[in-house]
Coordinates of C-alpha atoms in Angstrom, one line a residue:
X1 CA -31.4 16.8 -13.7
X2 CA -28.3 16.1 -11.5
X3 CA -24.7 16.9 -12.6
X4 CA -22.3 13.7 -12.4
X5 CA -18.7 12.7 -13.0
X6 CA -18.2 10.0 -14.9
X7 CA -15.4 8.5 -16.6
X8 CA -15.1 7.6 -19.9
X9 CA -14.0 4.0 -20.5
X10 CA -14.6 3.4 -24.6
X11 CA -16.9 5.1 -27.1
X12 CA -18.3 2.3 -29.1
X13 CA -17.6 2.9 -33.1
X14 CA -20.4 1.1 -35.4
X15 CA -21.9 0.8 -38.6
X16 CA -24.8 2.7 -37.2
X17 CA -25.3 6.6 -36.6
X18 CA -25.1 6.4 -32.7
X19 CA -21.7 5.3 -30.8
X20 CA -22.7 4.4 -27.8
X21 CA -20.4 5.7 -24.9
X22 CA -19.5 3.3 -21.9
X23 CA -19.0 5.4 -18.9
X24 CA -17.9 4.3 -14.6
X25 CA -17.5 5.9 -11.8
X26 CA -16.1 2.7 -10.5
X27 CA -13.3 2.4 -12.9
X28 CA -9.8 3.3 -10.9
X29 CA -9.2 6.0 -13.6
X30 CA -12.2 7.9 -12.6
X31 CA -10.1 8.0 -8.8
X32 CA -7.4 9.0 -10.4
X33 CA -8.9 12.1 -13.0
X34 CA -10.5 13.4 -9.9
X35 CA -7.0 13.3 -8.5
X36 CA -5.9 15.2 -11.1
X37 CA -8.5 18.0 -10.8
X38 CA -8.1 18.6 -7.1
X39 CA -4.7 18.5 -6.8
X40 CA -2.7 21.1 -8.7
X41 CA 0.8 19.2 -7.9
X42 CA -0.6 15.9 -10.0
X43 CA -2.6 18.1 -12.9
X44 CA 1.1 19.9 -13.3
X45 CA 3.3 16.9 -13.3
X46 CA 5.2 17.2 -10.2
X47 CA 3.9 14.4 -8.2
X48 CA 2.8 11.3 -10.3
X49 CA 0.5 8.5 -9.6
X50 CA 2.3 4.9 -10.1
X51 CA -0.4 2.4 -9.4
X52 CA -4.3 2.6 -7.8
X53 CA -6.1 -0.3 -6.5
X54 CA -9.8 0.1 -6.1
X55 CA -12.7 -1.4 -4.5
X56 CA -15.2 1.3 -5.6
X57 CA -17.4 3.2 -3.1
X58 CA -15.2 1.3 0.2
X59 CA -11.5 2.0 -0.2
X60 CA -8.7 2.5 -2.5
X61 CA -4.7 2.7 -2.7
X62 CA -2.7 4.8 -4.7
X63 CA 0.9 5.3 -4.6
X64 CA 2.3 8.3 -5.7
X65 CA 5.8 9.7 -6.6
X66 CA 7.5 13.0 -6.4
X67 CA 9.5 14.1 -9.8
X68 CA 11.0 16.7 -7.5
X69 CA 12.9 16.1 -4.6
X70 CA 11.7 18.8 -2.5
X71 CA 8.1 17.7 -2.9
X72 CA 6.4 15.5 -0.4
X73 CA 4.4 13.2 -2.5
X74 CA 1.9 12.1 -0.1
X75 CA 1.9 15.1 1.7
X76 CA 1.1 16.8 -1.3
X77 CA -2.2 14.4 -1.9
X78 CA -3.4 14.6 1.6
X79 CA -3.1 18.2 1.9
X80 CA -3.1 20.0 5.2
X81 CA -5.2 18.4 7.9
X82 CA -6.1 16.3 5.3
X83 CA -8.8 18.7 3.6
X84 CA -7.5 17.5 -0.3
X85 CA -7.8 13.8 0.2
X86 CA -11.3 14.6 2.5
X87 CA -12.9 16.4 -0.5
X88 CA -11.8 13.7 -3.1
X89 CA -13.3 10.8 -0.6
X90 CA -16.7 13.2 -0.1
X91 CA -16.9 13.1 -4.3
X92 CA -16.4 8.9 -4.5
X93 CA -19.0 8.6 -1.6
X94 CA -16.8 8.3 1.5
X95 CA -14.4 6.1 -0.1
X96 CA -11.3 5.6 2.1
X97 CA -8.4 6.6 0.4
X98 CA -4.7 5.2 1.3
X99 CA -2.2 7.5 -0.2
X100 CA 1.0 5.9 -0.4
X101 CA 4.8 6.5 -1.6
X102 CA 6.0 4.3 -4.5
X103 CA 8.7 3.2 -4.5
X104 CA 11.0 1.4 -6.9
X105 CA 12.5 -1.3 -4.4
X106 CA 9.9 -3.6 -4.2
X107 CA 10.7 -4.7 -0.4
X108 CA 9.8 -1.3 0.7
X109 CA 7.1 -0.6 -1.8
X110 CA 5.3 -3.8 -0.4
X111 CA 6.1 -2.4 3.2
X112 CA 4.2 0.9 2.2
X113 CA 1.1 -0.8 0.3
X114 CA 0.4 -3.2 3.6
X115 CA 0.1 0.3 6.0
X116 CA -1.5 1.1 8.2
X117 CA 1.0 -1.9 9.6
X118 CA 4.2 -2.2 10.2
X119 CA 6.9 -5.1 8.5
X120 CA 9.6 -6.3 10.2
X121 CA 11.0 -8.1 7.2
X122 CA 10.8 -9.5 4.4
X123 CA 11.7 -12.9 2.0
X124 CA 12.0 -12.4 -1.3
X125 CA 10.9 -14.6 -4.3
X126 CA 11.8 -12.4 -7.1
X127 CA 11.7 -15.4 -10.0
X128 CA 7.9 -16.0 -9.2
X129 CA 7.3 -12.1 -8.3
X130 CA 6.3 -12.8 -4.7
X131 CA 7.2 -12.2 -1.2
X132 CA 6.5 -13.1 1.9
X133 CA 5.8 -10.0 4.8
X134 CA 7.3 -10.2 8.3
X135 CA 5.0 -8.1 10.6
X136 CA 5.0 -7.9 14.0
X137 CA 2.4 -9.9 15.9
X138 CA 0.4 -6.9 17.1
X139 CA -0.1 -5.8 13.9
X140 CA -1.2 -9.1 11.8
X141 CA -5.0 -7.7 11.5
X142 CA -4.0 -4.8 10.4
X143 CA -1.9 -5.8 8.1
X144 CA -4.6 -8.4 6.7
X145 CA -7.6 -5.9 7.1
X146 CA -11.0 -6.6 7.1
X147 CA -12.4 -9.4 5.4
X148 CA -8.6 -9.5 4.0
X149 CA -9.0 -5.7 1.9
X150 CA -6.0 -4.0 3.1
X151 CA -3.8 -7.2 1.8
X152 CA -5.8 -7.7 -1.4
X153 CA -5.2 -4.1 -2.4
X154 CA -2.0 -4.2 -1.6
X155 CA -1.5 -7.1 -4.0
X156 CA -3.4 -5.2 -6.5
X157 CA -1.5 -1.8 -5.8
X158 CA 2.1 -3.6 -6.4
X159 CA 1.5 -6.6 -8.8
X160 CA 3.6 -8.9 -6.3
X161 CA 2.0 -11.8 -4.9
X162 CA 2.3 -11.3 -1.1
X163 CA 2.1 -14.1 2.0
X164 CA 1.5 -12.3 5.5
X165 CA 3.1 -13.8 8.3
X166 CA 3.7 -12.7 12.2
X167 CA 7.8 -12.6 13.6
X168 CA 6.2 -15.6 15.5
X169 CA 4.8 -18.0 12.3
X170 CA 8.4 -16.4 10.7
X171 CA 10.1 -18.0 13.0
X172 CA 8.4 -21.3 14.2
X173 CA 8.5 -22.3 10.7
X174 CA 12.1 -21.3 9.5
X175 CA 11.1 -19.1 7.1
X176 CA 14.5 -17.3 5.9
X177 CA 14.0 -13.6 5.7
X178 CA 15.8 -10.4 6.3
X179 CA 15.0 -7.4 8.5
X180 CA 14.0 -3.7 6.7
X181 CA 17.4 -2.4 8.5
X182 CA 19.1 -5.4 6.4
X183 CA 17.4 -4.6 3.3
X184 CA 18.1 -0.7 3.7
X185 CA 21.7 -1.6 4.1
X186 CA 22.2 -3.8 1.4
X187 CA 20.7 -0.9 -1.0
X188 CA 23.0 1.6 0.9
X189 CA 26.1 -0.8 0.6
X190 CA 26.7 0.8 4.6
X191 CA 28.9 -1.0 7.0
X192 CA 26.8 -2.9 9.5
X193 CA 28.5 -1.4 12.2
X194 CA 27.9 2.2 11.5
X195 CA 23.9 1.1 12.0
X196 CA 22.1 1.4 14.7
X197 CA 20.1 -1.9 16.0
X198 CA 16.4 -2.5 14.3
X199 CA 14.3 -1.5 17.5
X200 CA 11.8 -4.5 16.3
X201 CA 15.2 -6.8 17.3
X202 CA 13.5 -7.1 20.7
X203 CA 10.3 -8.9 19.3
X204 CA 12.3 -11.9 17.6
X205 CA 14.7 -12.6 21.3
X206 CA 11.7 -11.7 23.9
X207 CA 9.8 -14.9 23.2
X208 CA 6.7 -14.3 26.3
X209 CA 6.4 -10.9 24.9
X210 CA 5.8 -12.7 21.5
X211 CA 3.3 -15.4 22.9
X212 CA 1.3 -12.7 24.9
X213 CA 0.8 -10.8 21.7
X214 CA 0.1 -13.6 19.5
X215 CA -2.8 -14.9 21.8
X216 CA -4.3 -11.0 21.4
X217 CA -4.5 -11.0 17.8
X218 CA -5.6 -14.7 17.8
X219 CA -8.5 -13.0 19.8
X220 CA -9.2 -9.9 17.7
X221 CA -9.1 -12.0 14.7
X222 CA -11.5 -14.6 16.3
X223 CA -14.0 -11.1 17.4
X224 CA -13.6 -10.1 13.4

């Protein structure tokens, strides 16, 4: 006797009077009509989702985009105090939901899909659609989550193939890469004197700060 939501993922046409009906509420569409319902901004078209990555009933990505410039995409989602995104996650069972910005340069599109870390940086392999993601050391767990979900969604979420590495693995093993500033001015075409220094600089030149954090998260990864 209990009302449910479910989505509707094929109706299946036969030779016979019944079509049976295959319905989820694991599919990531089902995430995504709920979206639309409880959130007037994405029912109406002004803030669009781009991509969801699910692991049903645990946690989820979805990147969003504004279609106009004066709306705040994610903030749109979230809602004050978060009170939209709380009553979606109380319909999908207490799914944690990431809402994230899309966006069309894939460097910072990965860099949004791997928060709650930070990157530092970033090496591109656009031929084979892949990168790898500079973070600092601190943040290598989160960046990798647990049991490796925050990374695996994040993969789903953008469709690149993405390597995790700390400034200190970056570095010890010559990987080339370039800073987010770099990146940003490249895009911008802006002078790289008018730009004021990546306040991450300090993690690639102060080597025992490096060491001490890479034996913490040696630690907490050990504990996890």
């Amino acid at each position: 006797g209990d009302s449910i939501n479910v989505y509707v993922v094929d109706v299946v046409k036969d030779s016979k009077k019944s079509s049976p009906v295959l319905v989820s509420r694991n599919h990531p569409n089902f995430l995504r009509r709920v979206m639309e319902r409880e959130i007037n901004e994405i029912f109406d078209g002004t803030v669009e989702i781009r991509s969801i990555a699910r692991e049903a009933g645990d946690r989820s990505k979805v990147a969003v985009w504004s279609t106009q410039p004066n709306v705040d995409a994610t903030g749109a989602c979230i809602g004050a105090k978060g009170v939209r995104i709380q009553s979606i996650s109380q319909q999908l069972a207490g799914e944690k939901i990431d809402v994230i910005l899309y966006d069309e340069r894939p460097e910072f599109y990965v860099a949004e899909a791997l928060k709650p870390s930070k990157v530092f940086g970033i090496s591109l392999d656009e031929e084979n659609k892949a990168m790898v993601a500079i973070v600092p050391n601190e943040d290598f767990s989160l960046a990798i989550g647990k049991k490796g979900q925050n990374a695996r969604l994040a993969v789903k979420l953008t469709g690149w193939k993405i390597d995790i590495k700390t400034v200190d693995e970056a570095l010890s093993q010559n990987i080339p890469f370039k800073t987010m500033n770099e990146i940003e001015r490249e895009y911008n075409n802006v002078d790289v004197a008018v730009i004021e220094e990546n306040p991450y600089d300090e993690v690639i030149t102060n080597e025992e700060v490096v060491e001490e954090v890479k034996e913490e998260v040696v630690v907490e990864e050990t504990v996890t």
